[in-house]
Amino acid sequence: MSLRLRLTIIYTALLSAVILLLSIVMYSMISVVMVNQRDSRLERVANTIIDNLWVDVNGDFQLNRSALEIDAGYKYQIWSTEGQLQINSEGGDQFNASLDPNAFEQGQTLYSEVNHEESEYRVLTVPLDRGSERIGWLQVGLIMSAIQYTQQLMIAVFTAASAFSIVVVALVGWLITGQALEPLSEIARITRKITNSNDLSRRIPVKSAQNDEISDLILTFNQTLVRLERLFNTQQRFLADVSHELRTPLTVIKGNVGLMRIMHTFDEESLKSIESEVDRLTRLVGDLLLISQAETGQLPMMMKPVYVDDLLFEISEELKILSEGEHRIIIEDIKPMIILGDRDRLKQVLLNLGSNAVKYSPEGSVIRLSLKEKGHWLQIKIQDEGYGIPQEDLKFIFERFYRADKSRTRTKENGGFGLGLAISYWIVRNHGGRIEVESEENVGTIFRVWLPVSQSEIVTTPLP
Ligand code: ADP
């Protein structure tokens, strides 16, 4: 069953229930009011009769009929206690039998409903007393057909009005629901098109200017599409980058093997080149595995207390070896500090930042390392006086395979894959920290690594 039909049925059923309830309440209230009015009218008539009634010297009842102003619908009878009809109302059908013979037995004022010749009467029986002696009975009756007619009319009117309103509400509900659900059908239509065409660049147009749930849904859906498209593109680019990186060493290996086959000899030079390309491939595969683990938070980490000042000394020594004396590597600021982390991974981050500083700065320049504590955070700074990173590249620098200045960085001796910073970024993230970069072309670059001083700070303290 469609949502539209379901909603229409629910509206209509609810409205029908409300109308039914209201009709019952109104019918009962009007009926009660009418019955009360009728009884009080019967009482008034009975009082008028009693006011104009007397007993003559012979003990007979006498009634001054000329003083009575009673509507034609009323019948009245005066009965003696012996059961003889003393006075009967005039005009219309006459009843010689008592309006309600059973009422006498009750011995008190009584309202009753009785049938006479297929008509229903409301009868008021009043005892007539002289002093403490009972001398007779007065019975006043009123035909009920008027009330019954009104009640039947009410039922007919209520039924017709209810049926009409239910039909109107069902129709209007059907139209309004259709209109309200139209954008959903549109969303379903466009989503189907996206699925069929695999075109993630499509968006669902937001038609209504209102800030309603539907436009909210469309906006959220469009955001999801943007994200999916970005992920999809990143994945595509990643595949293209990996294939590209794999192709170069494989071509070199193939070329060298071909050369040796033609020469029918093991050429030392070719073997060395093959070996270096195999090393490069092994590094690439290792880096790829590492980054995929780090990105998904599955990188195994041995969290232990790490003496960061010690680690920084170690890094500075290794950088000196790497730079082969071409750069001045100095530790500017340092103090003993311990954090909880994976020492090997942190060393990998710092070596990567340090070796980049060596790679991308000219001979004779200075590379400064420092370690400071700022609030609940520890900051490791690696600053060089190198070529710098162009501003437009800065925001992409931590992306996989991103290399800022292709012409400069893609030389054989640099030989990076553009994965080092991405790996460092994720390792630091997995420690609850963050890397920041600041750079100016031909002035230098500063990388700052922020790490929480204690593990409990990772979640709670915002970065400065
Ligand atoms: P790579 O292996 O290419 O060095 P990274 O991910 O470590 O890969 O670095 C990405 C790019 O960022 C580098 O190719 C380089 O263009 C730029 N870069 C990183 N560090 C520096 C730096 N200290 N000075 C200048 N450019 C840098």
Short mmCIF file of C-alpha atoms and ligand atoms in Angstrom, two decimals:
data_model
loop_
_atom_site.label_atom_id
_atom_site.label_comp_id
_atom_site.label_asym_id
_atom_site.label_seq_id
_atom_site.Cartn_x
_atom_site.Cartn_y
_atom_site.Cartn_z
CA MET A 1 0.00 0.00 0.00
CA SER A 2 1.44 3.40 -0.96
CA LEU A 3 2.35 5.95 1.71
CA ARG A 4 -0.12 8.36 0.12
CA LEU A 5 -3.02 5.92 0.47
CA ARG A 6 -1.96 4.98 3.99
CA LEU A 7 -1.84 8.61 5.13
CA THR A 8 -5.21 9.37 3.52
CA ILE A 9 -6.81 6.37 5.25
CA ILE A 10 -5.31 7.40 8.60
CA TYR A 11 -6.58 11.02 8.27
CA THR A 12 -10.02 9.88 7.21
CA ALA A 13 -10.31 7.22 9.91
CA LEU A 14 -9.27 9.73 12.56
CA LEU A 15 -11.69 12.33 11.32
CA SER A 16 -14.52 9.77 11.13
CA ALA A 17 -13.85 8.76 14.74
CA VAL A 18 -13.90 12.41 15.85
CA ILE A 19 -17.10 13.16 13.91
CA LEU A 20 -18.79 10.02 15.31
CA LEU A 21 -17.82 10.93 18.84
CA LEU A 22 -18.99 14.53 18.44
CA SER A 23 -22.29 13.42 16.91
CA ILE A 24 -22.96 11.01 19.80
CA VAL A 25 -22.14 13.70 22.36
CA MET A 26 -24.30 16.33 20.61
CA TYR A 27 -27.18 13.91 20.06
CA SER A 28 -27.15 12.86 23.71
CA MET A 29 -26.92 16.42 25.00
CA ILE A 30 -29.74 17.72 22.79
CA SER A 31 -31.90 14.70 23.71
CA VAL A 32 -31.31 15.28 27.43
CA VAL A 33 -32.18 18.98 27.09
CA MET A 34 -35.35 18.18 25.14
CA VAL A 35 -36.48 15.53 27.64
CA ASN A 36 -35.87 17.93 30.54
CA GLN A 37 -37.82 20.70 28.82
CA ARG A 38 -40.67 18.32 28.10
CA ASP A 39 -40.82 17.11 31.72
CA SER A 40 -40.81 20.62 33.09
CA ARG A 41 -43.60 21.54 30.64
CA LEU A 42 -45.62 18.54 31.88
CA GLU A 43 -45.03 19.73 35.42
CA ARG A 44 -46.19 23.27 34.56
CA VAL A 45 -49.37 21.92 32.97
CA ALA A 46 -50.02 19.72 36.01
CA ASN A 47 -49.59 22.74 38.31
CA THR A 48 -51.97 24.86 36.22
CA ILE A 49 -54.57 22.11 36.41
CA ILE A 50 -54.14 21.69 40.18
CA ASP A 51 -54.43 25.48 40.62
CA ASN A 52 -57.83 25.45 38.87
CA LEU A 53 -59.16 22.26 40.50
CA TRP A 54 -61.46 22.01 43.52
CA VAL A 55 -63.84 19.55 45.15
CA ASP A 56 -67.52 20.58 45.46
CA VAL A 57 -69.87 19.84 48.36
CA ASN A 58 -70.81 16.49 46.82
CA GLY A 59 -67.18 15.49 46.84
CA ASP A 60 -66.87 15.75 43.01
CA PHE A 61 -63.87 17.27 41.32
CA GLN A 62 -64.53 20.52 39.45
CA LEU A 63 -62.14 22.17 37.00
CA ASN A 64 -62.24 25.71 35.70
CA ARG A 65 -61.36 24.83 32.14
CA SER A 66 -61.72 28.39 30.89
CA ALA A 67 -58.72 29.42 33.00
CA LEU A 68 -56.54 26.71 31.51
CA GLU A 69 -54.24 27.49 28.64
CA ILE A 70 -53.01 24.11 27.58
CA ASP A 71 -51.67 23.15 24.13
CA ALA A 72 -53.61 20.64 22.10
CA GLY A 73 -50.99 17.93 22.39
CA TYR A 74 -51.57 17.48 26.14
CA LYS A 75 -54.08 15.04 27.62
CA TYR A 76 -55.12 15.09 31.24
CA GLN A 77 -57.31 13.00 33.46
CA ILE A 78 -58.51 13.29 37.05
CA TRP A 79 -59.16 9.96 38.70
CA SER A 80 -60.83 9.26 42.03
CA THR A 81 -59.08 6.92 44.42
CA GLU A 82 -61.79 4.34 43.59
CA GLY A 83 -60.54 4.32 40.01
CA GLN A 84 -63.33 6.38 38.41
CA LEU A 85 -62.55 8.91 35.72
CA GLN A 86 -63.72 12.24 37.09
CA ILE A 87 -62.47 14.73 34.52
CA ASN A 88 -61.04 14.12 31.04
CA SER A 89 -59.31 16.55 28.67
CA GLU A 90 -61.40 17.72 25.74
CA GLY A 91 -60.77 17.67 22.02
CA GLY A 92 -58.69 15.26 19.95
CA ASP A 93 -58.78 11.53 20.62
CA GLN A 94 -60.30 10.80 23.97
CA PHE A 95 -58.92 8.13 26.26
CA ASN A 96 -61.34 6.67 28.71
CA ALA A 97 -58.79 4.31 30.15
CA SER A 98 -56.08 5.69 32.43
CA LEU A 99 -53.03 7.16 30.65
CA ASP A 100 -50.91 4.92 32.89
CA PRO A 101 -52.93 2.61 35.21
CA ASN A 102 -49.76 1.14 36.74
CA ALA A 103 -48.67 4.52 38.09
CA PHE A 104 -51.46 4.54 40.76
CA GLU A 105 -49.88 1.58 42.49
CA GLN A 106 -46.67 3.54 43.13
CA GLY A 107 -48.58 6.01 45.33
CA GLN A 108 -46.34 8.98 44.45
CA THR A 109 -45.48 11.52 41.73
CA LEU A 110 -44.13 9.57 38.79
CA TYR A 111 -42.96 10.06 35.20
CA SER A 112 -43.52 7.13 32.87
CA GLU A 113 -43.59 6.25 29.16
CA VAL A 114 -46.52 4.30 27.84
CA ASN A 115 -47.92 3.22 24.48
CA HIS A 116 -51.43 4.13 23.43
CA GLU A 117 -52.67 3.07 20.04
CA GLU A 118 -49.17 2.89 18.61
CA SER A 119 -48.17 6.33 19.92
CA GLU A 120 -45.77 6.80 22.74
CA TYR A 121 -46.72 9.13 25.60
CA ARG A 122 -44.78 10.67 28.43
CA VAL A 123 -47.10 10.63 31.43
CA LEU A 124 -46.84 12.53 34.70
CA THR A 125 -48.91 11.08 37.53
CA VAL A 126 -49.48 13.32 40.55
CA PRO A 127 -51.40 12.21 43.72
CA LEU A 128 -54.15 14.62 44.80
CA ASP A 129 -54.38 14.96 48.58
CA ARG A 130 -56.64 16.94 50.91
CA GLY A 131 -54.78 17.28 54.13
CA SER A 132 -53.43 13.85 54.82
CA GLU A 133 -56.25 12.16 52.89
CA ARG A 134 -55.72 10.98 49.31
CA ILE A 135 -58.68 11.93 47.19
CA GLY A 136 -57.56 11.20 43.66
CA TRP A 137 -54.93 11.31 40.93
CA LEU A 138 -54.03 13.71 38.18
CA GLN A 139 -52.41 12.32 35.05
CA VAL A 140 -50.99 14.58 32.34
CA GLY A 141 -49.68 13.01 29.12
CA LEU A 142 -47.81 14.39 26.12
CA ILE A 143 -47.33 12.55 22.85
CA MET A 144 -43.66 11.98 22.23
CA SER A 145 -43.74 12.00 18.43
CA ALA A 146 -42.36 15.58 18.26
CA ILE A 147 -39.23 14.68 20.19
CA GLN A 148 -38.83 11.41 18.33
CA TYR A 149 -39.15 13.26 15.07
CA THR A 150 -36.48 15.77 16.15
CA GLN A 151 -34.19 12.93 17.22
CA GLN A 152 -34.64 11.12 13.91
CA LEU A 153 -33.99 14.35 12.07
CA MET A 154 -30.83 14.87 14.09
CA ILE A 155 -29.60 11.37 13.23
CA ALA A 156 -30.31 11.96 9.55
CA VAL A 157 -28.58 15.37 9.51
CA PHE A 158 -25.56 14.12 11.45
CA THR A 159 -25.18 11.07 9.21
CA ALA A 160 -25.41 13.11 6.01
CA ALA A 161 -23.06 15.84 7.27
CA SER A 162 -20.55 13.26 8.53
CA ALA A 163 -20.60 11.28 5.30
CA PHE A 164 -20.13 14.48 3.29
CA SER A 165 -17.23 15.74 5.43
CA ILE A 166 -15.52 12.35 5.38
CA VAL A 167 -15.67 12.19 1.59
CA VAL A 168 -14.40 15.79 1.30
CA VAL A 169 -11.56 15.18 3.79
CA ALA A 170 -10.57 11.94 2.05
CA LEU A 171 -10.40 13.75 -1.31
CA VAL A 172 -8.57 16.82 0.03
CA GLY A 173 -6.22 14.58 2.07
CA TRP A 174 -5.44 12.52 -1.02
CA LEU A 175 -4.61 15.68 -3.03
CA ILE A 176 -2.55 17.34 -0.27
CA THR A 177 -0.60 14.16 0.51
CA GLY A 178 0.08 13.72 -3.17
CA GLN A 179 1.45 17.26 -3.36
CA ALA A 180 3.50 16.88 -0.17
CA LEU A 181 5.02 13.59 -1.31
CA GLU A 182 5.80 14.76 -4.84
CA PRO A 183 9.37 15.88 -3.93
CA LEU A 184 10.02 12.39 -2.51
CA SER A 185 9.03 10.83 -5.82
CA GLU A 186 11.34 13.33 -7.52
CA ILE A 187 14.18 12.29 -5.19
CA ALA A 188 13.52 8.61 -5.96
CA ARG A 189 13.48 9.37 -9.70
CA ILE A 190 16.78 11.24 -9.68
CA THR A 191 18.41 8.70 -7.36
CA ARG A 192 17.43 5.95 -9.78
CA LYS A 193 18.97 7.96 -12.63
CA ILE A 194 22.19 8.38 -10.61
CA THR A 195 22.29 4.64 -9.91
CA ASN A 196 21.65 3.73 -13.53
CA SER A 197 24.15 6.18 -15.01
CA ASN A 198 26.82 5.92 -12.25
CA ASP A 199 26.98 9.71 -12.46
CA LEU A 200 27.83 10.95 -8.99
CA SER A 201 28.15 14.56 -10.17
CA ARG A 202 24.34 14.87 -10.44
CA ARG A 203 22.48 16.74 -7.66
CA ILE A 204 18.83 16.88 -6.68
CA PRO A 205 17.46 20.39 -7.25
CA VAL A 206 15.92 22.07 -4.18
CA LYS A 207 12.67 23.53 -5.47
CA SER A 208 10.85 24.76 -2.39
CA ALA A 209 12.22 27.95 -0.90
CA GLN A 210 10.95 26.83 2.50
CA ASN A 211 13.16 25.40 5.12
CA ASP A 212 11.16 22.23 5.51
CA GLU A 213 11.97 18.57 6.14
CA ILE A 214 11.98 17.72 2.44
CA SER A 215 14.52 20.42 1.50
CA ASP A 216 16.54 19.31 4.51
CA LEU A 217 16.47 15.74 3.20
CA ILE A 218 17.50 16.89 -0.28
CA LEU A 219 20.38 18.97 1.14
CA THR A 220 21.59 16.05 3.25
CA PHE A 221 21.31 13.72 0.29
CA ASN A 222 23.25 16.16 -1.92
CA GLN A 223 25.94 16.42 0.77
CA THR A 224 26.19 12.64 0.80
CA LEU A 225 26.56 12.70 -2.98
CA VAL A 226 29.32 15.33 -2.75
CA ARG A 227 31.14 13.15 -0.24
CA LEU A 228 30.64 10.00 -2.28
CA GLU A 229 31.86 11.76 -5.40
CA ARG A 230 34.95 13.02 -3.57
CA LEU A 231 35.68 9.56 -2.15
CA PHE A 232 35.15 7.98 -5.53
CA ASN A 233 37.46 10.51 -7.22
CA THR A 234 40.09 10.06 -4.51
CA GLN A 235 39.92 6.33 -5.03
CA GLN A 236 40.28 6.75 -8.80
CA ARG A 237 43.20 9.15 -8.38
CA PHE A 238 44.78 6.80 -5.88
CA LEU A 239 44.59 3.90 -8.34
CA ALA A 240 46.02 6.07 -11.11
CA ASP A 241 48.85 7.25 -8.82
CA VAL A 242 49.70 3.74 -7.68
CA SER A 243 49.73 2.45 -11.27
CA HIS A 244 51.92 5.35 -12.27
CA GLU A 245 54.37 4.73 -9.44
CA LEU A 246 54.51 1.04 -10.24
CA ARG A 247 55.06 1.56 -13.94
CA THR A 248 58.40 3.41 -13.73
CA PRO A 249 60.36 0.80 -11.71
CA LEU A 250 58.79 -2.04 -13.67
CA THR A 251 59.84 -0.42 -16.94
CA VAL A 252 63.39 0.04 -15.61
CA ILE A 253 63.53 -3.61 -14.44
CA LYS A 254 62.16 -4.87 -17.74
CA GLY A 255 64.64 -2.72 -19.71
CA ASN A 256 67.60 -4.02 -17.72
CA VAL A 257 66.49 -7.66 -17.99
CA GLY A 258 66.07 -7.19 -21.76
CA LEU A 259 69.52 -5.66 -22.00
CA MET A 260 71.12 -8.57 -20.13
CA ARG A 261 69.32 -11.06 -22.33
CA ILE A 262 70.67 -9.37 -25.48
CA MET A 263 74.16 -9.17 -23.98
CA HIS A 264 73.98 -12.77 -22.70
CA THR A 265 75.72 -11.61 -19.51
CA PHE A 266 74.96 -10.47 -15.95
CA ASP A 267 75.80 -6.80 -16.15
CA GLU A 268 76.64 -5.49 -12.64
CA GLU A 269 75.26 -2.03 -13.43
CA SER A 270 71.91 -3.46 -14.60
CA LEU A 271 71.67 -5.74 -11.57
CA LYS A 272 72.26 -2.78 -9.25
CA SER A 273 69.56 -0.80 -11.01
CA ILE A 274 67.13 -3.74 -10.79
CA GLU A 275 67.91 -4.14 -7.11
CA SER A 276 67.32 -0.46 -6.39
CA GLU A 277 64.00 -0.50 -8.27
CA VAL A 278 62.91 -3.62 -6.39
CA ASP A 279 63.80 -1.82 -3.14
CA ARG A 280 61.74 1.15 -4.28
CA LEU A 281 58.77 -1.09 -5.10
CA THR A 282 59.09 -2.81 -1.73
CA ARG A 283 59.09 0.61 -0.02
CA LEU A 284 56.06 1.70 -2.02
CA VAL A 285 54.11 -1.44 -1.12
CA GLY A 286 55.12 -1.05 2.56
CA ASP A 287 54.08 2.60 2.58
CA LEU A 288 50.75 1.80 0.93
CA LEU A 289 50.00 -0.89 3.47
CA LEU A 290 50.97 1.44 6.29
CA ILE A 291 48.80 4.30 5.08
CA SER A 292 45.78 2.14 4.49
CA GLN A 293 46.12 0.76 8.03
CA ALA A 294 46.70 4.23 9.49
CA GLU A 295 43.72 5.75 7.67
CA THR A 296 41.35 3.12 8.95
CA GLY A 297 42.79 3.30 12.48
CA GLN A 298 44.07 -0.29 12.21
CA LEU A 299 47.76 0.54 12.46
CA PRO A 300 49.17 -1.64 15.26
CA MET A 301 50.73 0.68 17.83
CA MET A 302 52.76 -0.19 20.90
CA MET A 303 51.85 2.57 23.29
CA LYS A 304 54.59 3.03 25.87
CA PRO A 305 56.18 6.01 27.62
CA VAL A 306 58.46 7.75 25.12
CA TYR A 307 61.31 10.12 26.11
CA VAL A 308 60.70 12.70 23.42
CA ASP A 309 63.86 14.72 24.15
CA ASP A 310 65.93 11.53 23.65
CA LEU A 311 64.10 10.81 20.45
CA LEU A 312 64.83 14.31 19.14
CA PHE A 313 68.56 13.89 19.84
CA GLU A 314 68.50 10.59 17.97
CA ILE A 315 66.73 12.21 15.01
CA SER A 316 69.24 15.06 14.87
CA GLU A 317 72.11 12.55 14.73
CA GLU A 318 70.45 10.56 11.94
CA LEU A 319 69.71 13.72 9.98
CA LYS A 320 73.37 14.73 10.22
CA ILE A 321 74.34 11.41 8.63
CA LEU A 322 71.60 11.81 5.99
CA SER A 323 72.69 15.33 5.12
CA GLU A 324 76.33 14.21 4.80
CA GLY A 325 77.43 17.46 6.42
CA GLU A 326 75.71 19.63 3.82
CA HIS A 327 73.37 21.26 6.37
CA ARG A 328 73.73 22.61 9.91
CA ILE A 329 71.36 20.67 12.11
CA ILE A 330 70.79 22.29 15.50
CA ILE A 331 68.52 21.66 18.46
CA GLU A 332 67.31 25.09 19.60
CA ASP A 333 65.14 24.36 22.55
CA ILE A 334 64.64 21.15 24.47
CA LYS A 335 63.60 19.85 27.86
CA PRO A 336 63.01 16.35 29.25
CA MET A 337 59.50 15.20 28.35
CA ILE A 338 57.69 11.90 28.36
CA ILE A 339 54.52 11.03 26.46
CA LEU A 340 52.62 7.86 25.85
CA GLY A 341 53.11 6.72 22.25
CA ASP A 342 54.62 4.30 19.80
CA ARG A 343 58.32 5.26 19.68
CA ASP A 344 59.04 3.69 16.27
CA ARG A 345 56.06 5.37 14.63
CA LEU A 346 56.87 8.77 16.16
CA LYS A 347 60.46 8.37 15.01
CA GLN A 348 59.17 7.61 11.52
CA VAL A 349 57.17 10.89 11.56
CA LEU A 350 60.10 13.01 12.76
CA LEU A 351 62.58 11.35 10.39
CA ASN A 352 60.22 11.94 7.52
CA LEU A 353 59.80 15.65 8.37
CA GLY A 354 63.54 15.99 9.03
CA SER A 355 64.57 14.20 5.82
CA ASN A 356 62.16 16.42 3.84
CA ALA A 357 63.86 19.45 5.40
CA VAL A 358 67.22 18.04 4.25
CA LYS A 359 65.90 17.11 0.80
CA TYR A 360 64.18 20.40 0.11
CA SER A 361 66.72 22.92 1.37
CA PRO A 362 70.01 24.01 -0.19
CA GLU A 363 73.48 23.12 0.94
CA GLY A 364 74.78 25.16 3.88
CA SER A 365 71.31 26.06 5.20
CA VAL A 366 70.27 25.52 8.81
CA ILE A 367 67.67 23.01 10.04
CA ARG A 368 66.34 23.80 13.52
CA LEU A 369 64.68 21.31 15.85
CA SER A 370 62.92 22.22 19.08
CA LEU A 371 60.72 20.67 21.76
CA LYS A 372 58.38 22.77 23.91
CA GLU A 373 55.49 22.21 26.27
CA LYS A 374 52.35 24.34 25.74
CA GLY A 375 49.58 23.68 28.24
CA HIS A 376 48.62 20.05 28.01
CA TRP A 377 50.34 19.76 24.66
CA LEU A 378 53.84 19.11 23.52
CA GLN A 379 55.13 20.77 20.38
CA ILE A 380 57.97 19.49 18.20
CA LYS A 381 59.10 22.03 15.61
CA ILE A 382 61.20 21.26 12.51
CA GLN A 383 62.22 24.37 10.64
CA ASP A 384 64.28 24.68 7.46
CA GLU A 385 65.55 27.47 5.25
CA GLY A 386 64.64 25.62 2.06
CA TYR A 387 62.70 26.19 -1.13
CA GLY A 388 59.37 26.31 0.71
CA ILE A 389 55.99 25.08 -0.44
CA PRO A 390 53.79 27.25 -2.71
CA GLN A 391 50.69 28.56 -0.89
CA GLU A 392 48.31 26.86 -3.35
CA ASP A 393 49.91 23.49 -2.53
CA LEU A 394 49.86 23.85 1.24
CA LYS A 395 46.34 22.55 1.78
CA PHE A 396 47.00 19.40 -0.26
CA ILE A 397 50.39 18.61 1.21
CA PHE A 398 49.11 15.83 3.50
CA GLU A 399 47.25 14.05 0.71
CA ARG A 400 48.52 10.76 -0.63
CA PHE A 401 50.95 11.04 -3.59
CA TYR A 402 50.91 14.82 -3.45
CA ARG A 403 54.16 16.46 -4.44
CA ALA A 404 54.38 20.22 -4.41
CA ASP A 405 56.87 21.19 -7.07
CA LYS A 406 56.92 18.28 -9.46
CA SER A 407 59.93 19.41 -11.47
CA ARG A 408 62.09 19.81 -8.38
CA THR A 409 60.94 16.93 -6.23
CA ARG A 410 60.68 14.16 -8.77
CA THR A 411 64.37 13.71 -9.23
CA LYS A 412 65.86 10.34 -8.85
CA GLU A 413 67.84 11.20 -5.72
CA ASN A 414 64.77 12.63 -3.94
CA GLY A 415 62.82 9.65 -5.08
CA GLY A 416 59.80 10.12 -2.74
CA PHE A 417 56.34 8.86 -3.54
CA GLY A 418 54.49 11.74 -1.90
CA LEU A 419 53.30 9.37 0.82
CA GLY A 420 55.58 10.43 3.69
CA LEU A 421 53.48 13.37 4.91
CA ALA A 422 50.21 11.45 4.52
CA ILE A 423 51.62 8.62 6.66
CA SER A 424 52.97 11.13 9.23
CA TYR A 425 49.61 12.90 9.38
CA TRP A 426 47.78 9.66 10.17
CA ILE A 427 50.34 8.42 12.69
CA VAL A 428 50.07 11.72 14.59
CA ARG A 429 46.26 11.58 14.34
CA ASN A 430 46.35 8.06 15.79
CA HIS A 431 48.26 9.54 18.74
CA GLY A 432 45.49 12.10 19.27
CA GLY A 433 47.64 14.92 17.88
CA ARG A 434 47.98 17.02 14.75
CA ILE A 435 50.56 18.35 12.28
CA GLU A 436 50.62 21.99 11.16
CA VAL A 437 52.62 23.47 8.32
CA GLU A 438 53.74 27.02 7.62
CA SER A 439 55.80 27.83 4.58
CA GLU A 440 57.08 30.64 2.39
CA GLU A 441 58.74 30.04 -0.93
CA ASN A 442 62.52 30.51 -0.85
CA VAL A 443 62.37 31.40 2.84
CA GLY A 444 61.65 28.07 4.44
CA THR A 445 59.16 25.70 5.96
CA ILE A 446 58.08 24.97 9.52
CA PHE A 447 56.34 21.73 10.51
CA ARG A 448 54.86 21.59 14.01
CA VAL A 449 53.78 18.31 15.54
CA TRP A 450 51.35 18.62 18.46
CA LEU A 451 50.96 15.65 20.78
CA PRO A 452 48.94 15.36 23.98
CA VAL A 453 51.11 15.16 27.09
CA SER A 454 49.07 12.39 28.65
CA GLN A 455 46.74 9.89 27.04
CA SER A 456 43.68 11.19 28.87
CA GLU A 457 44.12 14.57 27.17
CA ILE A 458 43.68 13.08 23.74
CA VAL A 459 39.95 13.33 23.72
CA THR A 460 39.26 16.21 26.07
CA THR A 461 41.67 19.07 25.46
CA PRO A 462 41.27 21.16 22.28
CA LEU A 463 44.39 21.96 20.32
CA PRO A 464 45.81 25.41 20.99
P1 ADP B 1 58.03 12.98 -0.70
O1 ADP B 1 58.36 11.58 -0.57
O2 ADP B 1 57.75 13.43 -2.08
O3 ADP B 1 58.91 13.88 0.06
P2 ADP B 1 56.14 13.79 1.29
O4 ADP B 1 54.75 13.34 1.52
O5 ADP B 1 57.10 13.63 2.41
O6 ADP B 1 56.61 13.06 -0.01
O7 ADP B 1 56.09 15.30 0.88
C1 ADP B 1 55.14 15.73 -0.06
C2 ADP B 1 55.64 16.96 -0.77
O8 ADP B 1 55.66 18.06 0.12
C3 ADP B 1 57.03 16.86 -1.28
O9 ADP B 1 57.06 16.26 -2.55
C4 ADP B 1 57.46 18.31 -1.33
O10 ADP B 1 57.02 18.88 -2.52
C5 ADP B 1 56.71 18.95 -0.22
N1 ADP B 1 57.52 19.15 1.01
C6 ADP B 1 57.47 18.40 2.11
N2 ADP B 1 58.34 18.88 3.05
C7 ADP B 1 58.89 19.98 2.52
C8 ADP B 1 59.85 20.95 2.96
N3 ADP B 1 60.41 20.86 4.18
N4 ADP B 1 60.21 21.94 2.12
C9 ADP B 1 59.64 22.03 0.91
N5 ADP B 1 58.74 21.19 0.41
C10 ADP B 1 58.38 20.15 1.20
#
